[in-house]
Short mmCIF file of C-alpha atoms in Angstrom, two decimals:
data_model
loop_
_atom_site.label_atom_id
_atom_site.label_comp_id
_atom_site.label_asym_id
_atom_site.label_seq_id
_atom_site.Cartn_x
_atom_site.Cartn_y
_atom_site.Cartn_z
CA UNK G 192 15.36 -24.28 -4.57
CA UNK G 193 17.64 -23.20 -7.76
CA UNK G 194 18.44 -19.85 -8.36
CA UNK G 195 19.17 -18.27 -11.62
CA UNK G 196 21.32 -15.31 -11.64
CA UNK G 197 21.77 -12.77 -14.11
CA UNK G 198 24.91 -11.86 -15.57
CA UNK G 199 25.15 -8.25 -13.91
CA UNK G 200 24.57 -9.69 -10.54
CA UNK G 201 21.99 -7.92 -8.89
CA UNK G 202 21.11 -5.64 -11.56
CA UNK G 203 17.47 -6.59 -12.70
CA UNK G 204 18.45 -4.56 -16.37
CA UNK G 205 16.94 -6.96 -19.09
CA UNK G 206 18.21 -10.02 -17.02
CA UNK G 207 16.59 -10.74 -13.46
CA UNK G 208 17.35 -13.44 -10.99
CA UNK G 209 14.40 -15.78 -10.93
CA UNK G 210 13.19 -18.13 -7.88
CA UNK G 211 11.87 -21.38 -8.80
CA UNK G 212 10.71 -24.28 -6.12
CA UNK G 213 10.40 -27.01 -7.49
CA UNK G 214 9.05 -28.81 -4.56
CA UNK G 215 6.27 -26.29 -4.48
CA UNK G 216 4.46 -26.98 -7.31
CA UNK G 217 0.61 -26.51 -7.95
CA UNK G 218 -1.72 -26.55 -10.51
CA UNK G 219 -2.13 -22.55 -10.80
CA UNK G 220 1.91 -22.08 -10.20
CA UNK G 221 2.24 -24.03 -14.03
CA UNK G 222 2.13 -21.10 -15.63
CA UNK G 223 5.10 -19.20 -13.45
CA UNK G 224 7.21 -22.28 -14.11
CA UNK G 225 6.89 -21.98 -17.69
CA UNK G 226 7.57 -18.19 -17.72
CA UNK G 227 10.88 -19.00 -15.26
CA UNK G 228 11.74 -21.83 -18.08
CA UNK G 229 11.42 -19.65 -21.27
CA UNK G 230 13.51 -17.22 -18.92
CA UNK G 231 15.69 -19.42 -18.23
CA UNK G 232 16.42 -19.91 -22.24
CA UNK G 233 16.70 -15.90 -22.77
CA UNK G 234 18.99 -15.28 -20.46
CA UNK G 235 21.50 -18.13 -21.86
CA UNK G 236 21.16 -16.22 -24.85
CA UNK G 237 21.41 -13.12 -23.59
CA UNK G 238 17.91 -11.55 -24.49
CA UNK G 239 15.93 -12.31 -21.11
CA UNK G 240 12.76 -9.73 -20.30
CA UNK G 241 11.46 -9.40 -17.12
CA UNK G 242 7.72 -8.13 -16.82
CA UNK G 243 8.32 -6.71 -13.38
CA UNK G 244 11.65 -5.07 -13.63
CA UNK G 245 11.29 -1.87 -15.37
CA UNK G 246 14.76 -0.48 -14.72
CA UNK G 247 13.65 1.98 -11.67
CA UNK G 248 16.29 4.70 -10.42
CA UNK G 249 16.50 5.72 -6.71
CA UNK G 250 14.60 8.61 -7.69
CA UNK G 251 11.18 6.85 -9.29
CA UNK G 252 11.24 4.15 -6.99
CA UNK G 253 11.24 6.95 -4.09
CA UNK G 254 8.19 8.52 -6.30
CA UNK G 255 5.89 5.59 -5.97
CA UNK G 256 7.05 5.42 -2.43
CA UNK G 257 6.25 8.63 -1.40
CA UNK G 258 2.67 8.46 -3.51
CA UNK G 259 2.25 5.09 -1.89
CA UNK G 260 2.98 6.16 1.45
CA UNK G 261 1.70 10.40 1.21
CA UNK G 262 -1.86 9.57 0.14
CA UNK G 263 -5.33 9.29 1.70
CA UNK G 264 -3.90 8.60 5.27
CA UNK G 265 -2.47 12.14 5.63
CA UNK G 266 -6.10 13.43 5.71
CA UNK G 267 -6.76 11.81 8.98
CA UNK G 268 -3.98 12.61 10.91
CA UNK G 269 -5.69 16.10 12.09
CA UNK G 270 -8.40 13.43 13.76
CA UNK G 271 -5.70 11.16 15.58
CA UNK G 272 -4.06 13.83 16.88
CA UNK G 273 -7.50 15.38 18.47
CA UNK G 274 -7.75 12.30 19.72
CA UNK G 275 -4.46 11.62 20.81
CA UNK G 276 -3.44 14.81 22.24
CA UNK G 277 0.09 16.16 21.60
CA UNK G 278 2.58 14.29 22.72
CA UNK G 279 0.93 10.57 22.54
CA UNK G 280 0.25 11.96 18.97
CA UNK G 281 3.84 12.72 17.68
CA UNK G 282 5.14 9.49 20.12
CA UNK G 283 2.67 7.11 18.15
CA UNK G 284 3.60 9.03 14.88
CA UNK G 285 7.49 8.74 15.50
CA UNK G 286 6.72 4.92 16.37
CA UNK G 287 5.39 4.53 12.88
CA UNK G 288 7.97 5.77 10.95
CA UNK G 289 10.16 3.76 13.12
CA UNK G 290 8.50 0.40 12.10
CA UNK G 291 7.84 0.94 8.57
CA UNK G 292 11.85 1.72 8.03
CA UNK G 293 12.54 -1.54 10.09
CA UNK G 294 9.56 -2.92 7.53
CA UNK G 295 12.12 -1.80 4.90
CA UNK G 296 15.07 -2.68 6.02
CA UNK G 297 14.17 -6.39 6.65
CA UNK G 298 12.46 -6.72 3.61
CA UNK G 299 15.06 -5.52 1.47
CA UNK G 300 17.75 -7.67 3.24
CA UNK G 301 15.48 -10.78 2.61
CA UNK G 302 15.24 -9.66 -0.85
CA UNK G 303 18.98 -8.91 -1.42
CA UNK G 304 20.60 -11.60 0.45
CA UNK G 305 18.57 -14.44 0.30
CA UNK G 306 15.57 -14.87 -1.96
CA UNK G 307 16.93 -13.55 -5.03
CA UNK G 308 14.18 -12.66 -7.88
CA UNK G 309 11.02 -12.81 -5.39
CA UNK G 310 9.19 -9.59 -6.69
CA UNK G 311 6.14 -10.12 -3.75
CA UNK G 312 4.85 -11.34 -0.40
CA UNK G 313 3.39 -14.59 -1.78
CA UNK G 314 6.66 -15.65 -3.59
CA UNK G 315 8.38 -14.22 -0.43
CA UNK G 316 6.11 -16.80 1.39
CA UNK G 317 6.94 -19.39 -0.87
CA UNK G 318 10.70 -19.17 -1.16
CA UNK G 319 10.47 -19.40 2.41
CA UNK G 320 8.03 -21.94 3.53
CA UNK G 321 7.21 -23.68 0.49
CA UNK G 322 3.74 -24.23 -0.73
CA UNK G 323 1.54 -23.84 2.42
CA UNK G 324 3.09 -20.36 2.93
CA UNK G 325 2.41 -19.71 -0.66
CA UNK G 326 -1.26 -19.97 -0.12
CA UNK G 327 -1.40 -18.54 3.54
CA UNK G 328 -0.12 -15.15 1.77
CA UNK G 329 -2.17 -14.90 -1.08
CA UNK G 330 -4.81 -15.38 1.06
CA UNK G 331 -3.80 -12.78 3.15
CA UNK G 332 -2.36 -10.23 0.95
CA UNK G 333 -4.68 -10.02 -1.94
CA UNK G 334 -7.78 -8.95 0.73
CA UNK G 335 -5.49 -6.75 2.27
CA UNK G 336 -4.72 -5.13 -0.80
CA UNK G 337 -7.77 -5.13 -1.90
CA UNK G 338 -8.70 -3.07 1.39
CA UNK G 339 -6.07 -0.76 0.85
CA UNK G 340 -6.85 -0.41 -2.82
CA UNK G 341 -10.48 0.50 -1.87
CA UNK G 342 -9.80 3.23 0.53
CA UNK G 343 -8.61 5.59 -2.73
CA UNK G 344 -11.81 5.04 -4.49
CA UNK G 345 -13.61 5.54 -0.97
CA UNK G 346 -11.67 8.89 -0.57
CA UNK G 347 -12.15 10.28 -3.61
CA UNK G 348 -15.79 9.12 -3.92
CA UNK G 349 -16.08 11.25 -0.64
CA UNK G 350 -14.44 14.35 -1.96
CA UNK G 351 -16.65 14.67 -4.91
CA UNK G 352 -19.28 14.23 -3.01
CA UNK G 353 -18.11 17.46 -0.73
CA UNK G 354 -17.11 19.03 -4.14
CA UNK G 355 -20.82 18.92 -5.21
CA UNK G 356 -22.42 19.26 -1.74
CA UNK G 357 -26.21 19.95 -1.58
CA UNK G 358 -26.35 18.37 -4.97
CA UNK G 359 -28.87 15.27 -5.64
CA UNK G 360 -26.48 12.66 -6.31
CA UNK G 361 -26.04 10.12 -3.20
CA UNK G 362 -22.46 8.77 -1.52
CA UNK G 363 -23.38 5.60 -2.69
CA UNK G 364 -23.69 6.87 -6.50
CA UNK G 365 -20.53 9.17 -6.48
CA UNK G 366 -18.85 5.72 -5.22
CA UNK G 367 -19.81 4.13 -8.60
CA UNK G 368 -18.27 7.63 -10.25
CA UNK G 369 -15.53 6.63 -8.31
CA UNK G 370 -14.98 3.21 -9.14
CA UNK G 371 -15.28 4.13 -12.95
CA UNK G 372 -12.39 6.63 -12.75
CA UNK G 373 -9.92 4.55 -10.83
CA UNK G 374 -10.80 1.96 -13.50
CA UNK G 375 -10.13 4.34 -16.28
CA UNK G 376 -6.23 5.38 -14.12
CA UNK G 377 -5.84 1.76 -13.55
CA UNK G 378 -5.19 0.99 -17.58
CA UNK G 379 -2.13 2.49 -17.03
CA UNK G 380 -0.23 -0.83 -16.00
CA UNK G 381 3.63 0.18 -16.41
CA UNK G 382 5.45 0.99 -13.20
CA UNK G 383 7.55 3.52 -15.32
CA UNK G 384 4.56 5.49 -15.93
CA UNK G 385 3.43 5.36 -12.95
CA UNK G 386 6.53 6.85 -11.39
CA UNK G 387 6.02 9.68 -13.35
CA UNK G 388 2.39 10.37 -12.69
CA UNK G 389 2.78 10.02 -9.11
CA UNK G 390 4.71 13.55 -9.29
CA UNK G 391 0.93 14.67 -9.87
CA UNK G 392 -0.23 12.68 -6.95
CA UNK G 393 2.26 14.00 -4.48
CA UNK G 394 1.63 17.55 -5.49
CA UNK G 395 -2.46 16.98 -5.47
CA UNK G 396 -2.03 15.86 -2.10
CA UNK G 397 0.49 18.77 -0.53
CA UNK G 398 -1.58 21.31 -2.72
CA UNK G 399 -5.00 20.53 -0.62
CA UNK G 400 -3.37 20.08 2.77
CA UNK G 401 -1.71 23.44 2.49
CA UNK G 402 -5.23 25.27 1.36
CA UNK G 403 -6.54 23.28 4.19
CA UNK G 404 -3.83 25.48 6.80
CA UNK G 405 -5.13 28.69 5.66
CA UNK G 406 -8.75 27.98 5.34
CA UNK G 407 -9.02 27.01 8.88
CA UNK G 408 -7.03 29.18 10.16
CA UNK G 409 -9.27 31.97 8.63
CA UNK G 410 -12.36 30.12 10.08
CA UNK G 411 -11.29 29.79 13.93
CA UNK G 412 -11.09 33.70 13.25
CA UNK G 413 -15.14 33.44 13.97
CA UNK G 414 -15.95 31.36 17.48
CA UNK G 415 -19.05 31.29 16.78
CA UNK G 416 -19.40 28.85 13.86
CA UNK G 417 -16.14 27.23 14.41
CA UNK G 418 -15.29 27.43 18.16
CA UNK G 419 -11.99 25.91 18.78
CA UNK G 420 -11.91 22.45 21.02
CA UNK G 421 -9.14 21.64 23.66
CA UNK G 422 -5.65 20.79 22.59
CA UNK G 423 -3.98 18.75 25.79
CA UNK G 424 -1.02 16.84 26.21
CA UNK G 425 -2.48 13.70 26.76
CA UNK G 426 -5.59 12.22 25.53
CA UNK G 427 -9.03 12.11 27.69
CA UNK G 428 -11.04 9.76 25.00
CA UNK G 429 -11.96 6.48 25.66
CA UNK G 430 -9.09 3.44 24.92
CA UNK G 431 -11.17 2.48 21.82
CA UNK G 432 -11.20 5.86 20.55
CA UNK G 433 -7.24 6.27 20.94
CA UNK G 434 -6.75 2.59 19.17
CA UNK G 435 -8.47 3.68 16.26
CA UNK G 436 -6.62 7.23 16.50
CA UNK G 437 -3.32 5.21 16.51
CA UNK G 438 -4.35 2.64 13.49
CA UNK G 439 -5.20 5.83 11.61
CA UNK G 440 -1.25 6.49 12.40
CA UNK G 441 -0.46 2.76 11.74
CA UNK G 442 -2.49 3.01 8.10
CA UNK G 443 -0.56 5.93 7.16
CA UNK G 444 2.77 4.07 6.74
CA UNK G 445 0.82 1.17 5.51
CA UNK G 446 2.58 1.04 2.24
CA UNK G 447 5.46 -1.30 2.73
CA UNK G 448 2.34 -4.14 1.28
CA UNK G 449 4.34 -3.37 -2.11
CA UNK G 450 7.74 -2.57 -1.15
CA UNK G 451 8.98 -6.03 -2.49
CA UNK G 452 7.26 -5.16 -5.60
CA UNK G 453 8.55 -1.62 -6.16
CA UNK G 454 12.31 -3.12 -5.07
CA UNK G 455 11.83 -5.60 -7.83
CA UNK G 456 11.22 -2.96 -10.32
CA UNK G 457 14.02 -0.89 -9.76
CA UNK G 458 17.44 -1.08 -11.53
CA UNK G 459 19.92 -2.24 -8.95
CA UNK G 460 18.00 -3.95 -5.90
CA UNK G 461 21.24 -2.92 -3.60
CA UNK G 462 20.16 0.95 -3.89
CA UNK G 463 16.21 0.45 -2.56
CA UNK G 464 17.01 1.29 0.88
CA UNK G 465 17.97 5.08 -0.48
CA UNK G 466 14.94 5.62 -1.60
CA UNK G 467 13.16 4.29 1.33
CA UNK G 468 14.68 6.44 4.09
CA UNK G 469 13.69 9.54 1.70
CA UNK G 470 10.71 8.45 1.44
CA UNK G 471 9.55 7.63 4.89
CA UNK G 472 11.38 10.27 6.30
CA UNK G 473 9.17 13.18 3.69
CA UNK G 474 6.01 11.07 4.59
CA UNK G 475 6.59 11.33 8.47
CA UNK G 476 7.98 15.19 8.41
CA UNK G 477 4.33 15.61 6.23
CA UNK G 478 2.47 13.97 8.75
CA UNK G 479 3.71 15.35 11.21
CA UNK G 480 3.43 18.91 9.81
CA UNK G 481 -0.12 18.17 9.09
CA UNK G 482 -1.38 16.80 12.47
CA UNK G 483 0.62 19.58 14.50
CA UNK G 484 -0.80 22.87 12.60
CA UNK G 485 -4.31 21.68 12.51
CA UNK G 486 -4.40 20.16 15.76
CA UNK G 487 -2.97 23.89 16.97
CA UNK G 488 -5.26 25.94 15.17
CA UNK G 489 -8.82 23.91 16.10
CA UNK G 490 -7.85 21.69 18.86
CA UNK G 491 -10.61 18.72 18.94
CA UNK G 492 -13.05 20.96 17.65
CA UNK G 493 -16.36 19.34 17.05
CA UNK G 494 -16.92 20.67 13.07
CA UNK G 495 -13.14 19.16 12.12
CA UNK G 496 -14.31 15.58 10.78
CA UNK G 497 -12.06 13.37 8.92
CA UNK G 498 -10.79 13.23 6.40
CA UNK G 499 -10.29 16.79 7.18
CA UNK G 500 -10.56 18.60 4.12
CA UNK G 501 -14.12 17.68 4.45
CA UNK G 502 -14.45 20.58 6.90
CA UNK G 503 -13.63 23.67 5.01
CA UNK G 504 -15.42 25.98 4.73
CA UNK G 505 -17.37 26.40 1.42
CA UNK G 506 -15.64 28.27 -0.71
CA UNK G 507 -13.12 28.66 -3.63
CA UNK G 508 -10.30 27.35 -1.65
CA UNK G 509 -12.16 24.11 -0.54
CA UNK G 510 -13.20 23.78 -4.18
CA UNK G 511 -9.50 23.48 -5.50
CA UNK G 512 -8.32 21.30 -2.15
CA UNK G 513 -11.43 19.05 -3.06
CA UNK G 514 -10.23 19.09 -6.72
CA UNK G 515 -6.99 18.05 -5.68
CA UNK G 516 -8.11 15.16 -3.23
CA UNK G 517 -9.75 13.86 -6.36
CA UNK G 518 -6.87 13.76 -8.27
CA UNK G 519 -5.20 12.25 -6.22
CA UNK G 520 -7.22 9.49 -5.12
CA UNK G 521 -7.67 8.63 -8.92
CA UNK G 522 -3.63 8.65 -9.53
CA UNK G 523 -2.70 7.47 -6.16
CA UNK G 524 -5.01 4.02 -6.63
CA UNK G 525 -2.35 3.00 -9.40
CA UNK G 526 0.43 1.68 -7.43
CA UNK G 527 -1.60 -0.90 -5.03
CA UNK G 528 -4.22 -1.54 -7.48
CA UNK G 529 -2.17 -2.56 -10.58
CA UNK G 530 -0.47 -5.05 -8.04
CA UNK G 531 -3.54 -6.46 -6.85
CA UNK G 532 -5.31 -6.60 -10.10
CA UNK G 533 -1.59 -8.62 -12.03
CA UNK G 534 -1.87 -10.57 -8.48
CA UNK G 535 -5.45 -11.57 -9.15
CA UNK G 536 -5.00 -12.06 -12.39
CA UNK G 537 -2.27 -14.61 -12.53
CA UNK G 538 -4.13 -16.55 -9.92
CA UNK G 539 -7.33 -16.78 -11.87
CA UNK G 540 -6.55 -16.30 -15.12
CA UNK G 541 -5.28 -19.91 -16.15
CA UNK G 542 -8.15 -21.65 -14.10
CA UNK G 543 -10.65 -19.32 -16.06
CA UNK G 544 -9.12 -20.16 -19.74
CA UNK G 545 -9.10 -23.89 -18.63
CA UNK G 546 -12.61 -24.22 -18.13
CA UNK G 547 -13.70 -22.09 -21.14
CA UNK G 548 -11.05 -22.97 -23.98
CA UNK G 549 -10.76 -26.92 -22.03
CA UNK G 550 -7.83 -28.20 -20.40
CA UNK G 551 -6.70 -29.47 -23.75
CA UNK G 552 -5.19 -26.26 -25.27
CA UNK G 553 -3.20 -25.40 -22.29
CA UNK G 554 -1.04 -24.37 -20.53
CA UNK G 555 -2.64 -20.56 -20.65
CA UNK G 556 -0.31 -17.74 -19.75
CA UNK G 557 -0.92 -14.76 -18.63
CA UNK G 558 0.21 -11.34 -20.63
CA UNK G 559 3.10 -9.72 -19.24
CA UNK G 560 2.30 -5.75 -17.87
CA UNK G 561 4.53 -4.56 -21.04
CA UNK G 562 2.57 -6.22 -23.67
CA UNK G 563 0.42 -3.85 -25.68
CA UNK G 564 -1.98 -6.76 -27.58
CA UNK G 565 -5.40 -6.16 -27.58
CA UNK G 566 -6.04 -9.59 -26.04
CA UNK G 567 -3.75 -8.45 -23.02
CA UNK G 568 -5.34 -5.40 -22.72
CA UNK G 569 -9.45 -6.58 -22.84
CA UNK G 570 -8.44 -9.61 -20.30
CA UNK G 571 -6.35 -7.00 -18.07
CA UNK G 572 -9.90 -4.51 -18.18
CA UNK G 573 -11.76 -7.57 -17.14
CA UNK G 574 -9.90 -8.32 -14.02
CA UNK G 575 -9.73 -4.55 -13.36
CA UNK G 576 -13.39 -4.08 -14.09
CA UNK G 577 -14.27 -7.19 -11.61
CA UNK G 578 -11.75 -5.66 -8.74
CA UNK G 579 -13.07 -2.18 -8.86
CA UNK G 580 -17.09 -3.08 -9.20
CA UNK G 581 -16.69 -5.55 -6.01
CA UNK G 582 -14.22 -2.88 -4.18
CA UNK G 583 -17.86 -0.34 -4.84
CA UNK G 584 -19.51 -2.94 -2.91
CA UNK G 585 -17.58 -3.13 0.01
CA UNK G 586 -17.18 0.99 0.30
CA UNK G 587 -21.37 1.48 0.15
CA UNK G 588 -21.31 -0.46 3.43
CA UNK G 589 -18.72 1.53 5.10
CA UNK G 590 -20.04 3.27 8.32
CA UNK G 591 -16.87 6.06 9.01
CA UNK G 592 -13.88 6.70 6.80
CA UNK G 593 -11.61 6.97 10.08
CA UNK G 594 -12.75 3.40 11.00
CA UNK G 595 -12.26 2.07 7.57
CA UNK G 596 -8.40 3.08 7.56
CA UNK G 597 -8.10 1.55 11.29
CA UNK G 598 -9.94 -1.65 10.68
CA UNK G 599 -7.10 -1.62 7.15
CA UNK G 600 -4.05 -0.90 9.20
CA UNK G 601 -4.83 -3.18 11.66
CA UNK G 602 -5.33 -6.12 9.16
CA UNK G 603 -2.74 -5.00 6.75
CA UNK G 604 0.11 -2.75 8.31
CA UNK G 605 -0.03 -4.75 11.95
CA UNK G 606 0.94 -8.03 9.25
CA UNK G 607 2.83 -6.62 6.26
CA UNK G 608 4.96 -3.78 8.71
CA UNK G 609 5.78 -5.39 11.32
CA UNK G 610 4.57 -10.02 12.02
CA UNK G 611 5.85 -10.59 8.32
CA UNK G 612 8.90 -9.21 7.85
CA UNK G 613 10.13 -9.99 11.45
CA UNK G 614 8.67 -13.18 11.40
CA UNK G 615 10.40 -14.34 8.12
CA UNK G 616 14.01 -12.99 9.31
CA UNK G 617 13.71 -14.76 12.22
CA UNK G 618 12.88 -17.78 10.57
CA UNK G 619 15.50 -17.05 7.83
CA UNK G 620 18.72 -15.29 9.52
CA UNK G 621 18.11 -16.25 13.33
CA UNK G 622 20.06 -20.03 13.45
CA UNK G 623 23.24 -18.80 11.49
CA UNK G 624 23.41 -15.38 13.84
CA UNK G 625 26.51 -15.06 16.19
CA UNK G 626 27.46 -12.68 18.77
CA UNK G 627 25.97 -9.49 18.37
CA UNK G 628 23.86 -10.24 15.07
CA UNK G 629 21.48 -11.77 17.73
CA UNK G 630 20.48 -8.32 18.51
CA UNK G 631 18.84 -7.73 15.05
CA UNK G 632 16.67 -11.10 16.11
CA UNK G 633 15.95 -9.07 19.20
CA UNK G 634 14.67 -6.62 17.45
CA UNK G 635 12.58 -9.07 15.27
CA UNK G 636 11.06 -10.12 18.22
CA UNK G 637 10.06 -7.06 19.53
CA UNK G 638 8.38 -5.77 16.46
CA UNK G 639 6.02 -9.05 16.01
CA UNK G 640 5.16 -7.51 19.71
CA UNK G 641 3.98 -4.45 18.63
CA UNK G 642 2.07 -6.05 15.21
CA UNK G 643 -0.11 -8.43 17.94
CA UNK G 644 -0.74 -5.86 20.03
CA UNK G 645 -1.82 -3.59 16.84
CA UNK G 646 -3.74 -6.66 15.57
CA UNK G 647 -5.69 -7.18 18.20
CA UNK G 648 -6.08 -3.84 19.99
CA UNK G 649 -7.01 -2.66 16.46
CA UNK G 650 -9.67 -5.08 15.37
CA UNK G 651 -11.15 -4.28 19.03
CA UNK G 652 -11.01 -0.84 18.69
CA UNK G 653 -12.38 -1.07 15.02
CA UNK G 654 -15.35 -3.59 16.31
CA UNK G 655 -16.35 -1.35 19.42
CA UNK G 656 -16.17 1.59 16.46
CA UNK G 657 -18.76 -0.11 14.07
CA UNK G 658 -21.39 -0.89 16.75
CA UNK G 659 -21.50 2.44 17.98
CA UNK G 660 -21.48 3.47 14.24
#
């Protein structure tokens, strides 16, 4: 594998490090290997581009982080902890945090120290393994994604249907009103931009939470129509009930699928793990906030349904914190969606322009997220438009929104927090370890425990879930 450095080092300004196996090479991987060679050329002169890096500071990168991380799984915390009970609640919770910073962490170490330029699982795979673990992870990520990517449109197809309740239009239907806005947000391909937007996702997503405080705080004040339900230490629900409760937790901190991506895009690589502790640390202190006041002021009260702004009572105040869940589902989709829609696209995009222009006027590239042509743009609106209409699909068939974040977190988070990035620094760092250093392989070990056990107890729970959905 040859590795081609830029001149500032690490710094990704203008001239990135690139990762090229040659061994590796497929048919739909042409097209990278041309884009790494005409790289190659710019940065020997000195004018080198790079599509992903987009000069990120500590404090934008943190930005998509915390809209990443802060979105729709903060609105069914209330639920887990019901379910939970206090203190397996916060213990689960505190667990969470602890494996997405160790998520991080290894990540960013594999990044900075030994892949140089990978800006995503796949190449991550593939600078490690080589071909076959280039396919295993885009056949793994991209579904996973694509899971995660749905659960915005999901949430905000089920806030405007509580913002219109009693009205005549159908879940299913305010799902296709969903899918159309996120594919309006997701034209909006620059992770620049999106930084700055997401300051109107995190503040969409406080705004409602906080309403959410008050309004039920004012509506336990009547017993009769909302009688509070038992708040214990422990849980009494069934196991399957508490496994979904805890992938709820799990999904929540399910955002470290793009970390590699959102490190790539920042300005020096060296500085991501700054903006991840701030990050995780705001996300977990949210949570945590969240889950603890409503689970004290209703307990496991039979009206509080998830995700919980769903229960307010009708009002003004659940008409702005349904507002705001809106909003935020339609910004928040931006960050996981452009990545799957630029990963989809550079996958299919060369085998579709083979087969209608003919193999003869290749090689076919695909438009870099910076380029402003209107051919970039219409192709970029057709892989968006085919991502969000099949994402609709999926969400019409979806029995409970608490199930659909478990059965997510334990596909995605149980492999992208915790069997990945352990996995791969075992497989990378673990022979040339000595003396104490073996304790961070330790470590490794035990968190590819806790992703199997979240893998499996999670797709049990989630399968026990959906039959007695």
């Amino acid at each position: 594998m040859a590795s081609i450095d830029s001149k500032l080092g690490e710094e990704c300004t203008l001239k990135s490090a690139v990762v090229v196996d040659v061994g590796n090479v497929t048919d739909d991987s042409l097209n990278d290997l041309k884009e790494a060679a005409e790289l190659r050329k710019d940065i020997e002169s000195g004018d080198a581009v790079d599509d992903t890096c987009e000069n990120l500071s500590v404090a934008l990168a943190m930005l998509l982080l915390i809209v990443d991380m802060v979105g729709t799984g903060v609105l069914s915390i209330p639920n887990a902890f019901a379910t939970l009970g206090w203190i397996p609640g916060h213990l689960t919770l505190l667990l969470c945090w602890g494996l997405s910073m160790c998520a991080g962490f290894l990540l960013w170490r594999l990044r900075y120290q030994k892949y140089e330029g990978v800006h995503s699982y796949p190449e991550l795979f593939n600078g490690a393994f080589g071909k076959k673990g280039l396919v295993f992870a885009r056949f793994n990520t991209y579904p996973l994604l694509f899971l995660y990517s749905a659960a915005f449109s999901y949430t905000q197809a089920k806030a405007w249907s509580a913002l219109f309740s009693g009205s005549a239009v159908s879940l299913t239907e305010w799902m296709v009103i969903a899918g159309f806005v996120s594919l309006v947000v997701l034209q909006l391909r620059s992770f620049k931009a999106m930084a700055f937007t997401s300051i109107i996702a995190i503040v969409s997503i406080i705004v409602p939470v906080v309403i959410s405080f008050f309004v039920i705080a004012n509506m336990v004040k009547d017993p009769v129509a909302y009688p509070v339900g038992q708040r214990v230490l422990f849980s009494y629900y069934g196991t399957s009930d508490c496994v979904i409760a805890a992938m709820d937790m799990l999904y929540a901190f399910a955002g470290a699928v793009v970390f590699l991506e959102i490190m790539s895009a920042m300005k020096f690589v060296k500085n991501f793990p700054y903006s991840l502790v701030f990050s995780q640390t705001f996300a977990y202190l949210f949570y945590a906030t969240t889950g603890s006041v409503v689970y004290g002021l209703a307990g496991d009260a039979t009206w509080l349904v998830s995700p919980f702004t769903n229960s307010l009572q009708l009002g003004a105040a659940a008409i702005v914190a349904d507002v705001c869940v809106v909003i935020h589902a339609a910004i928040a989709v931006i960050v996981t969606g452009q990545v799957l829609i630029y990963g989809v696209q550079r996958a299919a995009e060369p085998f579709v322009k083979r087969i209608v222009f003919g193999k003869d006027n290749g090689p076919y590239e695909v438009a870099k997220l910076t380029s402003l042509k209107p051919a970039a743009l219409l192709w970029w609106f057709l892989w968006a438009l085919i991502v969000i209409v099949l994402e609709t699909l999926v969400n019409t068939v979806i029995p409970s929104f608490q199930i659909y974040l478990a059965l997510i977190s334990s596909l995605i988070a149980s492999q992208t927090m915790m069997l990945w990035p352990a996995g791969i620094d075992i497989y990378t760092f673990a022979r040339e370890r000595k003396g104490k250093e073996h304790l961070f392989t330790v470590l490794s070990v035990v968190i590819i425990m806790f992703g199997l056990t979240a893998l499996i107890l999670g797709l049990y729970g989630d399968i026990v879930g959906i039959i007695d959905n």
